[in-house]
PDB file of C-alpha atoms in Angstrom:
ATOM      1  CA  UNK A 187      69.033 111.769 127.253  1.00 52.00           C
ATOM      2  CA  UNK A 188      67.116 111.412 124.022  1.00 51.00           C
ATOM      3  CA  UNK A 189      69.407 113.743 122.583  1.00 49.00           C
ATOM      4  CA  UNK A 190      72.674 111.625 123.306  1.00 45.00           C
ATOM      5  CA  UNK A 191      71.542 108.944 121.524  1.00 40.00           C
ATOM      6  CA  UNK A 192      70.885 111.351 118.229  1.00 38.00           C
ATOM      7  CA  UNK A 193      73.950 113.095 118.352  1.00 41.00           C
ATOM      8  CA  UNK A 194      75.170 109.884 118.671  1.00 38.00           C
ATOM      9  CA  UNK A 195      74.142 107.801 116.037  1.00 39.00           C
ATOM     10  CA  UNK A 196      74.573 111.015 113.889  1.00 41.00           C
ATOM     11  CA  UNK A 197      77.997 110.929 114.105  1.00 41.00           C
ATOM     12  CA  UNK A 198      78.545 107.043 113.862  1.00 40.00           C
ATOM     13  CA  UNK A 199      79.057 106.949 109.546  1.00 43.00           C
ATOM     14  CA  UNK A 200      82.067 109.162 110.041  1.00 40.00           C
ATOM     15  CA  UNK A 201      83.602 107.075 114.255  1.00 41.00           C
ATOM     16  CA  UNK A 202      83.640 104.472 112.205  1.00 48.00           C
ATOM     17  CA  UNK A 203      85.469 105.122 108.723  1.00 53.00           C
ATOM     18  CA  UNK A 204      87.785 108.049 109.974  1.00 72.00           C
ATOM     19  CA  UNK A 205      90.837 107.304 108.537  1.00 79.00           C
ATOM     20  CA  UNK A 206      93.765 105.375 111.282  1.00 89.00           C
ATOM     21  CA  UNK A 207      95.618 108.120 112.458  1.00 88.00           C
ATOM     22  CA  UNK A 208      99.452 107.569 112.855  1.00 91.00           C
ATOM     23  CA  UNK A 209     100.167 106.664 115.932  1.00 91.00           C
ATOM     24  CA  UNK A 210      97.517 103.558 115.096  1.00 96.00           C
ATOM     25  CA  UNK A 211      98.263 100.441 114.736  1.00 97.00           C
ATOM     26  CA  UNK A 212      97.296  99.807 111.199  1.00 97.00           C
ATOM     27  CA  UNK A 213      94.165  97.248 109.778  1.00 97.00           C
ATOM     28  CA  UNK A 214      94.059  94.033 108.857  1.00 97.00           C
ATOM     29  CA  UNK A 215      93.358  93.116 105.145  1.00 98.00           C
ATOM     30  CA  UNK A 216      93.084  90.354 102.873  1.00 98.00           C
ATOM     31  CA  UNK A 217      93.372  91.167  98.819  1.00 98.00           C
ATOM     32  CA  UNK A 218      94.003  89.744  95.553  1.00 96.00           C
ATOM     33  CA  UNK A 219      97.287  89.799  93.982  1.00 97.00           C
ATOM     34  CA  UNK A 220      98.166  89.984  90.030  1.00 96.00           C
ATOM     35  CA  UNK A 221      98.584  85.996  90.262  1.00 96.00           C
ATOM     36  CA  UNK A 222      94.966  85.451  92.028  1.00 95.00           C
ATOM     37  CA  UNK A 223      96.949  83.947  94.975  1.00 97.00           C
ATOM     38  CA  UNK A 224      95.824  85.833  98.365  1.00 97.00           C
ATOM     39  CA  UNK A 225      98.063  88.189 100.065  1.00 97.00           C
ATOM     40  CA  UNK A 226      97.913  89.889 103.934  1.00 98.00           C
ATOM     41  CA  UNK A 227      99.278  93.103 105.680  1.00 98.00           C
ATOM     42  CA  UNK A 228     100.310  90.651 107.634  1.00 97.00           C
ATOM     43  CA  UNK A 229     102.690  88.779 105.438  1.00 97.00           C
ATOM     44  CA  UNK A 230     104.892  91.573 105.932  1.00 97.00           C
ATOM     45  CA  UNK A 231     105.244  92.055 109.340  1.00 96.00           C
ATOM     46  CA  UNK A 232     108.064  93.181 111.241  1.00 97.00           C
ATOM     47  CA  UNK A 233     109.200  95.195 107.632  1.00 97.00           C
ATOM     48  CA  UNK A 234     108.415  98.813 107.305  1.00 98.00           C
ATOM     49  CA  UNK A 235     105.567  98.860 104.327  1.00 98.00           C
ATOM     50  CA  UNK A 236     104.677 101.348 102.478  1.00 98.00           C
ATOM     51  CA  UNK A 237     100.995 100.909 101.614  1.00 98.00           C
ATOM     52  CA  UNK A 238     100.878 102.889  98.532  1.00 98.00           C
ATOM     53  CA  UNK A 239      96.906 104.296  97.385  1.00 98.00           C
ATOM     54  CA  UNK A 240      96.720 104.189  93.354  1.00 98.00           C
ATOM     55  CA  UNK A 241      94.875 103.172  90.291  1.00 98.00           C
ATOM     56  CA  UNK A 242      96.129 103.323  86.736  1.00 98.00           C
ATOM     57  CA  UNK A 243      94.219 105.832  85.776  1.00 98.00           C
ATOM     58  CA  UNK A 244      95.371 107.802  88.185  1.00 98.00           C
ATOM     59  CA  UNK A 245      97.622 111.144  86.195  1.00 98.00           C
ATOM     60  CA  UNK A 246      99.306 111.815  89.343  1.00 98.00           C
ATOM     61  CA  UNK A 247     100.173 108.085  90.999  1.00 98.00           C
ATOM     62  CA  UNK A 248     101.194 107.422  88.227  1.00 98.00           C
ATOM     63  CA  UNK A 249     103.925 110.750  88.342  1.00 98.00           C
ATOM     64  CA  UNK A 250     104.844 109.733  91.431  1.00 98.00           C
ATOM     65  CA  UNK A 251     105.289 105.930  91.244  1.00 98.00           C
ATOM     66  CA  UNK A 252     108.939 106.591  89.809  1.00 98.00           C
ATOM     67  CA  UNK A 253     109.481 108.325  93.504  1.00 98.00           C
ATOM     68  CA  UNK A 254     108.518 105.239  94.377  1.00 98.00           C
ATOM     69  CA  UNK A 255     110.316 102.891  93.105  1.00 98.00           C
ATOM     70  CA  UNK A 256     113.201 105.020  94.048  1.00 98.00           C
ATOM     71  CA  UNK A 257     112.485 104.461  97.251  1.00 98.00           C
ATOM     72  CA  UNK A 258     112.414 101.186  97.227  1.00 98.00           C
ATOM     73  CA  UNK A 259     115.584 100.392  95.354  1.00 97.00           C
ATOM     74  CA  UNK A 260     117.268 102.675  98.167  1.00 97.00           C
ATOM     75  CA  UNK A 261     115.621 101.529 101.528  1.00 97.00           C
ATOM     76  CA  UNK A 262     114.355  98.196  99.973  1.00 96.00           C
ATOM     77  CA  UNK A 263     117.078  95.613 102.022  1.00 95.00           C
ATOM     78  CA  UNK A 264     118.295  99.074 104.979  1.00 95.00           C
ATOM     79  CA  UNK A 265     117.854  97.622 109.135  1.00 94.00           C
ATOM     80  CA  UNK A 266     115.233 100.179 110.966  1.00 96.00           C
ATOM     81  CA  UNK A 267     115.109 101.090 114.535  1.00 95.00           C
ATOM     82  CA  UNK A 268     111.237  99.319 114.165  1.00 93.00           C
ATOM     83  CA  UNK A 269     111.791  96.732 111.360  1.00 92.00           C
ATOM     84  CA  UNK A 270     114.098  94.723 108.492  1.00 92.00           C
ATOM     85  CA  UNK A 271     114.054  95.898 104.857  1.00 95.00           C
ATOM     86  CA  UNK A 272     111.272  97.933 103.440  1.00 97.00           C
ATOM     87  CA  UNK A 273     107.866  97.288 100.963  1.00 98.00           C
ATOM     88  CA  UNK A 274     105.808  98.127  99.039  1.00 98.00           C
ATOM     89  CA  UNK A 275     102.213  97.423  98.942  1.00 98.00           C
ATOM     90  CA  UNK A 276     100.739  98.929  96.248  1.00 98.00           C
ATOM     91  CA  UNK A 277      96.983  98.595  97.067  1.00 98.00           C
ATOM     92  CA  UNK A 278      94.818  99.155  93.310  1.00 98.00           C
ATOM     93  CA  UNK A 279      91.656 101.335  92.892  1.00 98.00           C
ATOM     94  CA  UNK A 280      91.274  99.720  89.437  1.00 97.00           C
ATOM     95  CA  UNK A 281      88.012  99.231  88.526  1.00 95.00           C
ATOM     96  CA  UNK A 282      89.365  96.486  85.385  1.00 96.00           C
ATOM     97  CA  UNK A 283      92.126  94.033  86.506  1.00 96.00           C
ATOM     98  CA  UNK A 284      93.732  94.300  83.261  1.00 97.00           C
ATOM     99  CA  UNK A 285      95.060  98.013  82.532  1.00 98.00           C
ATOM    100  CA  UNK A 286      96.332  98.533  86.086  1.00 97.00           C
ATOM    101  CA  UNK A 287      98.576  94.984  85.151  1.00 97.00           C
ATOM    102  CA  UNK A 288      99.604  97.125  81.746  1.00 98.00           C
ATOM    103  CA  UNK A 289     100.786 100.722  84.525  1.00 98.00           C
ATOM    104  CA  UNK A 290     103.137  97.523  86.843  1.00 98.00           C
ATOM    105  CA  UNK A 291     104.812  96.515  83.951  1.00 98.00           C
ATOM    106  CA  UNK A 292     104.885  99.602  82.532  1.00 98.00           C
ATOM    107  CA  UNK A 293     105.385 102.242  85.841  1.00 98.00           C
ATOM    108  CA  UNK A 294     108.468  99.259  86.862  1.00 98.00           C
ATOM    109  CA  UNK A 295     107.686  98.060  89.842  1.00 98.00           C
ATOM    110  CA  UNK A 296     109.300  95.619  90.706  1.00 95.00           C
ATOM    111  CA  UNK A 297     108.247  95.093  94.030  1.00 96.00           C
ATOM    112  CA  UNK A 298     106.177  91.747  94.688  1.00 95.00           C
ATOM    113  CA  UNK A 299     103.724  93.668  96.315  1.00 96.00           C
ATOM    114  CA  UNK A 300     100.592  94.528  94.369  1.00 98.00           C
ATOM    115  CA  UNK A 301      96.932  93.531  95.424  1.00 98.00           C
ATOM    116  CA  UNK A 302      94.053  94.714  93.809  1.00 97.00           C
ATOM    117  CA  UNK A 303      90.723  96.479  96.144  1.00 97.00           C
ATOM    118  CA  UNK A 304      88.264  95.491  93.771  1.00 95.00           C
ATOM    119  CA  UNK A 305      85.327  96.108  95.327  1.00 95.00           C
ATOM    120  CA  UNK A 306      87.158  99.046  97.485  1.00 96.00           C
ATOM    121  CA  UNK A 307      86.856  97.069 100.794  1.00 96.00           C
ATOM    122  CA  UNK A 308      90.744  97.984 102.825  1.00 97.00           C
ATOM    123  CA  UNK A 309      89.774 101.924 101.252  1.00 97.00           C
ATOM    124  CA  UNK A 310      86.017 102.006 102.991  1.00 96.00           C
ATOM    125  CA  UNK A 311      88.648 100.877 105.429  1.00 96.00           C
ATOM    126  CA  UNK A 312      91.146 103.502 105.552  1.00 97.00           C
ATOM    127  CA  UNK A 313      89.040 105.657 104.470  1.00 96.00           C
ATOM    128  CA  UNK A 314      90.882 106.657 101.748  1.00 96.00           C
ATOM    129  CA  UNK A 315      89.539 109.745  99.657  1.00 95.00           C
ATOM    130  CA  UNK A 316      91.875 110.836  97.259  1.00 95.00           C
ATOM    131  CA  UNK A 317      94.495 109.123  95.306  1.00 97.00           C
ATOM    132  CA  UNK A 318      97.591 108.722  95.241  1.00 97.00           C
ATOM    133  CA  UNK A 319      97.331 108.182  99.099  1.00 97.00           C
ATOM    134  CA  UNK A 320      99.663 106.603 101.436  1.00 98.00           C
ATOM    135  CA  UNK A 321     100.776 105.156 104.982  1.00 98.00           C
ATOM    136  CA  UNK A 322     104.335 104.207 106.348  1.00 98.00           C
ATOM    137  CA  UNK A 323     103.955 101.518 108.661  1.00 98.00           C
ATOM    138  CA  UNK A 324     106.823 100.543 111.179  1.00 97.00           C
ATOM    139  CA  UNK A 325     107.914  96.968 111.845  1.00 96.00           C
ATOM    140  CA  UNK A 326     105.675  97.018 114.822  1.00 97.00           C
ATOM    141  CA  UNK A 327     102.141  98.052 112.996  1.00 97.00           C
ATOM    142  CA  UNK A 328     102.446 101.181 113.946  1.00 97.00           C
ATOM    143  CA  UNK A 329     101.210 104.504 111.220  1.00 98.00           C
ATOM    144  CA  UNK A 330     104.237 106.486 111.339  1.00 97.00           C
ATOM    145  CA  UNK A 331     103.070 108.794 108.755  1.00 97.00           C
ATOM    146  CA  UNK A 332     101.022 109.361 105.858  1.00 97.00           C
ATOM    147  CA  UNK A 333      98.913 111.437 102.953  1.00 95.00           C
ATOM    148  CA  UNK A 334     101.182 114.453 101.486  1.00 94.00           C
ATOM    149  CA  UNK A 335     104.474 113.948 103.976  1.00 95.00           C
ATOM    150  CA  UNK A 336     104.577 111.097 101.597  1.00 97.00           C
ATOM    151  CA  UNK A 337     105.416 112.547  98.272  1.00 97.00           C
ATOM    152  CA  UNK A 338     107.913 113.572  96.495  1.00 97.00           C
ATOM    153  CA  UNK A 339     110.970 113.945  98.743  1.00 97.00           C
ATOM    154  CA  UNK A 340     109.308 113.535 102.484  1.00 98.00           C
ATOM    155  CA  UNK A 341     108.790 109.613 101.546  1.00 98.00           C
ATOM    156  CA  UNK A 342     112.615 109.662 101.393  1.00 98.00           C
ATOM    157  CA  UNK A 343     112.421 112.310 104.627  1.00 98.00           C
ATOM    158  CA  UNK A 344     110.204 110.170 106.698  1.00 98.00           C
ATOM    159  CA  UNK A 345     111.314 107.012 105.144  1.00 98.00           C
ATOM    160  CA  UNK A 346     115.035 108.333 106.804  1.00 97.00           C
ATOM    161  CA  UNK A 347     113.965 109.026 110.821  1.00 97.00           C
ATOM    162  CA  UNK A 348     112.725 105.101 110.628  1.00 97.00           C
ATOM    163  CA  UNK A 349     116.743 104.162 109.779  1.00 97.00           C
ATOM    164  CA  UNK A 350     118.927 102.850 112.661  1.00 90.00           C
TER     165      UNK A 350
END
């Protein structure tokens, strides 16, 4: 019995911070947007969401941004089997506020869903260990795809699978 307890205690940190898997419900959160207002994941309930973790200093993130802009423009008013409309919720890991805001403008990230994970609380909840990293969430709040599957053309392929 003592050995079982020791094993459980040893693995507890890994279980607590395991990355959400496809088929799991997305973990709710609330963070500040660039205007200083609170934005919650639940604000986008019923929509297909690309939850995108990124930062202004991340070269691969900035390189992927035009693809996300293209997907947003293409699918933002689409009808899905589980959800209406496609939205992007960008979670910034920037350490400073101004570079984050400047990158939003420079990269033409026109959607409203920008939040700053200043204390990395949401990043830890989602166990994001490298960026860019994204989760595709259907209108029921279920993660349907994540990670490298959502980069480049893969993002479009995964979104297309959800269309009516």
